[in-house]
Amino acid sequence: MKKGYFGAFGGQFVPELLMPPLLELEEAMERILPSKEFQDELASELRHFVGRPTALTFCPNLSRDLGVKLWLKREDLAHGGAHKVNNTIGQALLTKKLGKTKLLAETGAGQHGVATALAAARFGLQCVIYMGALDVERQSLNVRRMKLFGAEVVPVESGTKTLKDAINAALRAWIAEQETTHYCFGTAAGPHPFPLLVRELQAVISREARIQMLDQAGKLPDYVVACVGGGSNAIGAFHEFVPDASVKLIGVEAAGSGKPGDWHSAPLSLAGSPGVLHGMHTQLIQTPEGQILPSHSIAPGLDYPGVGPEHAAYQASGRAQYVSVTDDVALDAFVTLSRNEGIMPALESSHALGWVLKNAKDMQPGSDVVVCLSGRGDKDLDIVNDYLAGKA
Amino acid sequence: MSTNILTKRISDARAKGRLGLIPFLPAGYPDKARFWAEIDQLDEAGADIIEIGMPFSDPVADGPVVEHASLKCLDAGVNLAWILGELASRKGRYKAGLVLMGYLNPVLQYGLDRFARDASSAGVHGIILADVPFEESGPIRTAFDPQGLVLIPLVGLNTTPVRMDLYAKDGRGFAYFVSVLGTTGVQSGFDTGLPATIRAGLAQAKAAFSIPVALGFGLKHPDQLKALDGLVDAAVFGSALIRHIDAGGDSKGFMQVWK
């Protein structure tokens, strides 16, 4: 397989000016990441700072109702409230080893921005976060959190003023500041080596979950289900199970409102086609002329018109299946899990859960289903309250 | 093999004792009708090569001036079919060499082979794709080569000698040297003299490439050209031309100042 590719997807479609820092990062990833020193330090950080391993929680009440055994991999319990920190701690550590002094990152909802900012604070790095101007308005709580951790937040006024434009701005800033700065990419997407690097750092999710299932259930799961925006929690939740052919891997994208003509965020399962954006060849939501279309989801972290290239490859090979659920299904799942199990999921994770609640009836009774609960839902209370008020 | 027309246009300018002049304008700017009048003026005023921007929704290599102009063109309905169709209807009209500059995805969706065929038959000589580094250029060159369409190499201040040689090996037309570590329209910082870093980078590029080297990104006023004499073969003007038009000027006036 061509270097930096997953099947037909991936690559390094960036201006030549970005090739030197990408090659430098690739070299560092191959040399530093596998070293015992790095792995020991990372393991220590994950244990004592992030709070890993995160629990694998059995859901007795919903399992009774659904007729399948529902397990949650509790990334909501990781420091910062989501899986994002697995990646940022690893990349911040790598940045120190590279002798760079500053992290820059894009963020959509602000979760990756917060996770980058807290990692920068922990490792004594400067931090600049690029965030679409619309998202800065919509996610003011996370903007305040980033600033408290000492990050500078730069509102991006160009294009659609959301995540995809924040990535453009961060890539541009990296061109100018590559000597001293590492671009801490937030998802398993973008130009090589980011999809590989982020997957390696997020694979801790499935490494733990596989051991926990064997320990707590005495068997492998029948399904592993995770939400997919860029796809970092899903690739992390899938990775160790990929060789286990009996384990069905399901990625759940955001279908938006589900109304014809409305934007969505489901390039794999609804209306994507292959193309090149943000340095990668992958499935995109685009016009026939190759212009990238706006995306939408009620879950800000899924709101992206592309997807990580390894997911596009798993779809093509059939190893994973990609489906979508609408905003309503996710919102209902948010409420259902809160009331029945005392766990409030992020709206992103609620998509994965919503798909299981909807489709459990079609599964073999008694199946073991692991849902990656990628984050906690506190950040989404305003959105959910508005929804419940509208429904009442 | 006959000399590539882009190479020849720049060599001809050098033979006259001046730098090759390469203005850039996004297709359809400032509006679809006036754009072609501006291109006519650029050609009549002696542009050696004209670069036409193919708009893309997510132009990562461009600064705010070019991005804003490109998005405006997209809103006006500019696409590759329009650009190539209009160029085909004007074929043979321009003395200048013609280059299209943009990003890969619109070209990919149009179809690489179809694009190469249509661009070539519309009189286009070369293509710059800002998000295609050497590593990803194979399939594109394979599609362009049979049509005689040249993929212009784009290198910069941080391009190592080894990478410079990769581009130089198959380089045709001219090489585009980016003068700043940044995006289009960013201050290059050589309002008075030429910084040693740019001087060294250009010397390295001139040594690596047998084709002419054009300097782009960050040129603001004609005095800057004097500092480039002997170091480079041609200069590209993008943001400066857009600003000139935004301020109410036209391309003819712009060229008079620079020539």
CSV table of C-alpha atoms in Angstrom, one decimal, chain A residues 19-329:
chain,number,residue,atom,x,y,z
A,19,MET,CA,5.7,19.1,3.6
A,20,PRO,CA,8.8,19.8,5.7
A,21,PRO,CA,6.9,19.9,9.0
A,22,LEU,CA,4.8,16.9,8.0
A,23,LEU,CA,7.9,14.9,7.1
A,24,GLU,CA,9.5,16.0,10.4
A,25,LEU,CA,6.4,14.8,12.3
A,26,GLU,CA,6.3,11.5,10.4
A,27,GLU,CA,9.9,10.9,11.2
A,28,ALA,CA,9.3,11.8,14.9
A,29,MET,CA,6.3,9.5,15.0
A,30,GLU,CA,8.2,6.6,13.7
A,31,ARG,CA,11.2,7.2,15.9
A,32,ILE,CA,9.8,8.6,19.2
A,33,LEU,CA,6.3,7.1,19.5
A,34,PRO,CA,7.4,3.4,19.8
A,35,SER,CA,10.3,4.1,22.1
A,36,LYS,CA,10.0,2.7,25.7
A,37,GLU,CA,10.8,6.2,27.2
A,38,PHE,CA,7.8,7.8,25.3
A,39,GLN,CA,5.4,4.9,25.9
A,40,ASP,CA,6.3,4.9,29.7
A,41,GLU,CA,5.8,8.6,30.0
A,42,LEU,CA,2.5,8.5,28.0
A,43,ALA,CA,1.2,5.6,30.1
A,44,SER,CA,2.0,7.5,33.3
A,45,GLU,CA,0.2,10.6,32.0
A,46,LEU,CA,-2.8,8.6,30.9
A,47,ARG,CA,-3.1,7.0,34.3
A,48,HIS,CA,-2.3,9.9,36.6
A,49,PHE,CA,-3.5,12.9,34.7
A,50,VAL,CA,-6.2,11.6,32.3
A,51,GLY,CA,-7.6,9.0,34.7
A,52,ARG,CA,-7.2,5.9,32.6
A,53,PRO,CA,-8.2,3.2,32.3
A,54,THR,CA,-11.8,4.5,31.9
A,55,ALA,CA,-14.6,2.2,33.1
A,56,LEU,CA,-16.5,-0.2,31.0
A,57,THR,CA,-20.0,0.1,32.4
A,58,PHE,CA,-22.8,-2.4,32.0
A,59,CYS,CA,-26.3,-0.8,31.7
A,60,PRO,CA,-28.7,-3.2,33.5
A,61,ASN,CA,-31.9,-1.2,33.0
A,62,LEU,CA,-31.6,-0.5,29.3
A,63,SER,CA,-30.3,-4.0,28.7
A,64,ARG,CA,-33.5,-5.4,30.2
A,65,ASP,CA,-35.6,-3.2,28.0
A,66,LEU,CA,-33.6,-3.8,24.8
A,67,GLY,CA,-33.0,-7.6,25.0
A,68,VAL,CA,-29.3,-7.1,24.3
A,69,LYS,CA,-26.4,-6.5,26.7
A,70,LEU,CA,-25.5,-2.8,26.6
A,71,TRP,CA,-22.0,-1.8,27.7
A,72,LEU,CA,-20.5,1.7,27.7
A,73,LYS,CA,-16.9,2.5,27.2
A,74,ARG,CA,-16.7,5.5,29.5
A,75,GLU,CA,-14.6,8.1,27.7
A,76,ASP,CA,-16.8,10.7,29.4
A,77,LEU,CA,-14.8,9.9,32.5
A,78,ALA,CA,-11.5,10.9,30.9
A,79,HIS,CA,-10.1,14.3,32.1
A,80,GLY,CA,-11.8,17.1,30.2
A,81,GLY,CA,-14.9,15.1,29.7
A,82,ALA,CA,-14.1,13.4,26.4
A,83,HIS,CA,-11.8,11.1,24.5
A,84,LYS,CA,-10.0,14.1,22.9
A,85,VAL,CA,-7.4,14.3,25.7
A,86,ASN,CA,-6.0,10.9,24.8
A,87,ASN,CA,-4.8,12.5,21.6
A,88,THR,CA,-3.7,15.9,22.9
A,89,ILE,CA,-1.6,14.5,25.8
A,90,GLY,CA,0.2,12.3,23.3
A,91,GLN,CA,0.8,15.1,20.8
A,92,ALA,CA,1.8,17.5,23.5
A,93,LEU,CA,4.4,15.0,24.8
A,94,LEU,CA,5.7,14.5,21.2
A,95,THR,CA,5.9,18.3,20.8
A,96,LYS,CA,8.2,18.5,23.9
A,97,LYS,CA,10.4,15.8,22.4
A,98,LEU,CA,10.6,17.7,19.1
A,99,GLY,CA,11.8,20.7,21.1
A,100,LYS,CA,8.9,22.9,19.9
A,101,THR,CA,7.3,25.4,22.3
A,102,LYS,CA,3.8,26.0,21.0
A,103,LEU,CA,0.7,24.1,20.1
A,104,LEU,CA,-1.8,25.3,17.6
A,105,ALA,CA,-5.1,23.6,17.0
A,106,GLU,CA,-8.5,23.9,15.3
A,107,THR,CA,-11.7,23.3,17.2
A,108,GLY,CA,-15.4,23.1,16.2
A,109,ALA,CA,-17.4,22.7,19.4
A,110,GLY,CA,-14.4,23.5,21.5
A,111,GLN,CA,-13.8,20.0,23.0
A,112,HIS,CA,-10.5,19.5,21.1
A,113,GLY,CA,-9.6,23.1,21.8
A,114,VAL,CA,-10.1,22.5,25.6
A,115,ALA,CA,-8.2,19.2,25.5
A,116,THR,CA,-5.3,20.9,23.6
A,117,ALA,CA,-5.3,23.9,26.0
A,118,LEU,CA,-5.2,21.8,29.1
A,119,ALA,CA,-2.4,19.6,27.7
A,120,ALA,CA,-0.5,22.8,26.8
A,121,ALA,CA,-0.9,24.1,30.3
A,122,ARG,CA,0.3,20.8,31.8
A,123,PHE,CA,3.4,20.7,29.6
A,124,GLY,CA,4.2,24.4,29.7
A,125,LEU,CA,3.5,25.0,26.0
A,126,GLN,CA,2.0,28.1,24.5
A,127,CYS,CA,-1.3,27.5,22.9
A,128,VAL,CA,-3.3,29.1,20.1
A,129,ILE,CA,-6.8,27.8,19.1
A,130,TYR,CA,-8.5,28.6,15.8
A,131,MET,CA,-12.3,28.5,16.0
A,132,GLY,CA,-14.9,29.5,13.5
A,133,ALA,CA,-16.5,32.8,14.5
A,134,LEU,CA,-20.0,31.2,14.6
A,135,ASP,CA,-18.7,28.4,16.9
A,136,VAL,CA,-17.1,31.0,19.2
A,137,GLU,CA,-20.6,32.5,19.6
A,138,ARG,CA,-22.4,29.1,20.0
A,139,GLN,CA,-19.8,27.5,22.4
A,140,SER,CA,-18.9,30.4,24.7
A,141,LEU,CA,-18.5,28.1,27.7
A,142,ASN,CA,-15.7,26.2,26.0
A,143,VAL,CA,-14.1,29.5,24.9
A,144,ARG,CA,-13.9,30.5,28.5
A,145,ARG,CA,-12.5,27.2,29.5
A,146,MET,CA,-9.7,27.4,26.9
A,147,LYS,CA,-8.8,30.9,28.0
A,148,LEU,CA,-8.7,29.8,31.6
A,149,PHE,CA,-6.1,27.2,30.6
A,150,GLY,CA,-4.1,30.0,29.1
A,151,ALA,CA,-4.9,29.5,25.4
A,152,GLU,CA,-5.4,32.3,22.9
A,153,VAL,CA,-8.6,31.8,21.0
A,154,VAL,CA,-8.6,33.2,17.4
A,155,PRO,CA,-12.1,33.6,15.8
A,156,VAL,CA,-12.0,32.6,12.1
A,157,GLU,CA,-14.2,34.9,10.0
A,158,SER,CA,-13.7,33.3,6.6
A,159,GLY,CA,-15.9,30.9,4.6
A,160,THR,CA,-18.7,29.3,6.6
A,161,LYS,CA,-17.0,30.4,9.9
A,162,THR,CA,-17.1,26.9,11.3
A,163,LEU,CA,-14.8,23.9,11.8
A,164,LYS,CA,-13.7,23.4,8.2
A,165,ASP,CA,-12.6,27.1,8.1
A,166,ALA,CA,-10.9,26.8,11.4
A,167,ILE,CA,-8.8,23.9,9.9
A,168,ASN,CA,-7.9,26.1,6.9
A,169,ALA,CA,-6.8,28.9,9.2
A,170,ALA,CA,-4.8,26.5,11.5
A,171,LEU,CA,-3.1,25.0,8.4
A,172,ARG,CA,-2.2,28.5,7.2
A,173,ALA,CA,-0.9,29.5,10.6
A,174,TRP,CA,1.2,26.4,10.7
A,175,ILE,CA,2.8,27.3,7.4
A,176,ALA,CA,4.0,30.5,8.9
A,177,GLU,CA,5.1,29.1,12.4
A,178,GLN,CA,6.3,25.6,11.6
A,179,GLU,CA,9.8,26.2,13.2
A,180,THR,CA,8.5,26.6,16.7
A,181,THR,CA,5.0,25.1,16.5
A,182,HIS,CA,3.3,21.8,16.4
A,183,TYR,CA,-0.2,21.5,14.8
A,184,CYS,CA,-2.1,19.4,17.3
A,185,PHE,CA,-4.7,18.0,14.8
A,186,GLY,CA,-7.9,17.0,16.6
A,187,THR,CA,-9.2,14.0,14.7
A,188,ALA,CA,-8.0,11.0,12.7
A,189,ALA,CA,-8.2,13.0,9.5
A,190,GLY,CA,-6.1,15.5,7.6
A,191,PRO,CA,-2.8,14.9,5.8
A,192,HIS,CA,-0.6,11.9,6.6
A,193,PRO,CA,0.7,11.3,9.3
A,194,PHE,CA,-2.2,12.7,11.3
A,195,PRO,CA,-4.8,10.0,10.6
A,196,LEU,CA,-2.2,7.4,11.7
A,197,LEU,CA,-0.9,9.4,14.7
A,198,VAL,CA,-4.3,10.2,16.1
A,199,ARG,CA,-5.4,6.6,15.6
A,200,GLU,CA,-2.4,5.3,17.5
A,201,LEU,CA,-3.1,7.7,20.4
A,202,GLN,CA,-6.9,6.9,20.4
A,203,ALA,CA,-6.4,3.1,20.1
A,204,VAL,CA,-6.1,3.0,23.9
A,205,ILE,CA,-9.9,3.0,23.9
A,206,SER,CA,-10.2,-0.4,22.2
A,207,ARG,CA,-7.1,-1.8,23.9
A,208,GLU,CA,-8.8,-1.3,27.2
A,209,ALA,CA,-12.3,-2.2,26.1
A,210,ARG,CA,-11.1,-5.5,24.6
A,211,ILE,CA,-9.4,-6.6,27.9
A,212,GLN,CA,-12.4,-5.3,29.9
A,213,MET,CA,-14.9,-7.2,27.9
A,214,LEU,CA,-12.9,-10.4,28.2
A,215,ASP,CA,-12.6,-9.8,31.9
A,216,GLN,CA,-16.2,-8.6,32.7
A,217,ALA,CA,-18.3,-10.5,30.0
A,218,GLY,CA,-15.9,-13.4,29.4
A,219,LYS,CA,-16.1,-12.9,25.7
A,220,LEU,CA,-15.6,-10.4,22.9
A,221,PRO,CA,-18.5,-8.0,22.0
A,222,ASP,CA,-20.7,-8.8,19.1
A,223,TYR,CA,-21.0,-5.1,18.2
A,224,VAL,CA,-18.8,-2.0,18.8
A,225,VAL,CA,-20.7,1.1,18.0
A,226,ALA,CA,-19.2,4.7,17.8
A,227,CYS,CA,-20.2,8.0,16.4
A,228,VAL,CA,-18.3,9.4,13.5
A,229,GLY,CA,-17.6,13.0,12.7
A,230,GLY,CA,-13.9,13.2,11.7
A,231,GLY,CA,-13.8,9.8,13.3
A,232,SER,CA,-11.2,9.8,16.1
A,233,ASN,CA,-13.2,8.1,18.9
A,234,ALA,CA,-14.6,5.6,16.4
A,235,ILE,CA,-11.2,4.7,15.0
A,236,GLY,CA,-9.9,4.4,18.5
A,237,ALA,CA,-12.8,2.2,19.6
A,238,PHE,CA,-12.5,0.0,16.5
A,239,HIS,CA,-8.8,-0.5,16.1
A,240,GLU,CA,-8.0,-3.4,18.4
A,241,PHE,CA,-11.2,-5.2,17.3
A,242,VAL,CA,-10.4,-5.0,13.6
A,243,PRO,CA,-8.7,-8.5,13.5
A,244,ASP,CA,-11.6,-10.0,15.4
A,245,ALA,CA,-13.8,-10.9,12.5
A,246,SER,CA,-16.8,-11.8,14.7
A,247,VAL,CA,-17.0,-8.2,16.1
A,248,LYS,CA,-19.3,-6.0,14.0
A,249,LEU,CA,-18.0,-2.4,13.8
A,250,ILE,CA,-20.6,0.2,13.3
A,251,GLY,CA,-19.9,3.9,12.7
A,252,VAL,CA,-22.8,6.3,13.2
A,253,GLU,CA,-22.9,9.5,11.4
A,254,ALA,CA,-25.1,12.6,12.0
A,255,ALA,CA,-28.0,12.8,9.5
A,256,GLY,CA,-29.0,16.3,10.8
A,257,SER,CA,-32.7,17.1,10.8
A,258,GLY,CA,-33.4,14.4,8.2
A,259,LYS,CA,-35.5,16.8,6.2
A,260,PRO,CA,-34.9,16.7,2.5
A,261,GLY,CA,-32.6,19.6,1.4
A,262,ASP,CA,-31.2,20.2,4.9
A,263,TRP,CA,-27.4,19.9,5.5
A,264,HIS,CA,-26.1,16.8,7.3
A,265,SER,CA,-22.7,15.4,8.3
A,266,ALA,CA,-22.8,12.0,6.8
A,267,PRO,CA,-20.5,11.7,3.8
A,268,LEU,CA,-20.1,7.9,4.3
A,269,SER,CA,-23.7,6.8,4.8
A,270,LEU,CA,-25.8,9.5,3.1
A,271,ALA,CA,-24.4,11.6,0.2
A,272,GLY,CA,-20.7,11.6,0.0
A,273,SER,CA,-18.3,11.2,-2.9
A,274,PRO,CA,-14.5,10.8,-3.1
A,275,GLY,CA,-12.5,14.0,-3.2
A,276,VAL,CA,-9.7,16.0,-1.6
A,277,LEU,CA,-10.0,18.4,1.4
A,278,HIS,CA,-7.7,19.3,4.3
A,279,GLY,CA,-4.8,17.3,2.9
A,280,MET,CA,-6.6,14.0,2.4
A,281,HIS,CA,-8.4,12.0,-0.3
A,282,THR,CA,-11.6,10.8,1.4
A,283,GLN,CA,-15.4,10.8,1.2
A,284,LEU,CA,-16.8,14.4,1.2
A,285,ILE,CA,-20.0,16.3,1.1
A,286,GLN,CA,-19.5,18.4,-2.0
A,287,THR,CA,-21.1,19.8,-5.2
A,288,PRO,CA,-20.6,18.1,-8.5
A,289,GLU,CA,-18.1,20.8,-9.2
A,290,GLY,CA,-16.0,19.9,-6.2
A,291,GLN,CA,-16.9,22.8,-3.9
A,292,ILE,CA,-17.2,21.7,-0.3
A,293,LEU,CA,-20.8,22.1,1.1
A,294,PRO,CA,-21.7,23.2,4.6
A,295,SER,CA,-22.4,20.4,7.1
A,296,HIS,CA,-24.8,20.3,10.0
A,297,SER,CA,-25.6,18.3,13.1
A,298,ILE,CA,-27.2,19.1,16.4
A,299,ALA,CA,-24.0,17.6,17.9
A,300,PRO,CA,-21.3,20.3,17.2
A,301,GLY,CA,-18.5,17.7,17.3
A,302,LEU,CA,-19.9,15.7,14.4
A,303,ASP,CA,-20.5,18.8,12.2
A,304,TYR,CA,-17.9,18.2,9.5
A,305,PRO,CA,-18.2,17.7,5.7
A,306,GLY,CA,-15.4,15.1,5.5
A,307,VAL,CA,-14.3,12.0,7.4
A,308,GLY,CA,-11.0,10.3,8.3
A,309,PRO,CA,-9.6,8.3,5.4
A,310,GLU,CA,-9.3,5.0,7.4
A,311,HIS,CA,-13.1,5.0,7.8
A,312,ALA,CA,-13.5,5.6,4.1
A,313,ALA,CA,-11.3,2.6,3.6
A,314,TYR,CA,-13.1,0.4,6.1
A,315,GLN,CA,-16.4,1.2,4.4
A,316,ALA,CA,-14.9,0.3,1.0
A,317,SER,CA,-13.5,-3.0,2.3
A,318,GLY,CA,-16.7,-3.8,4.3
A,319,ARG,CA,-14.8,-4.2,7.6
A,320,ALA,CA,-17.0,-1.6,9.2
A,321,GLN,CA,-20.5,-0.5,8.4
A,322,TYR,CA,-21.5,3.2,8.4
A,323,VAL,CA,-25.0,4.3,9.2
A,324,SER,CA,-26.7,7.6,10.3
A,325,VAL,CA,-29.3,8.8,12.8
A,326,THR,CA,-31.1,12.1,12.9
A,327,ASP,CA,-30.9,14.9,15.5
A,328,ASP,CA,-34.2,13.6,17.1
A,329,VAL,CA,-32.9,10.1,17.6
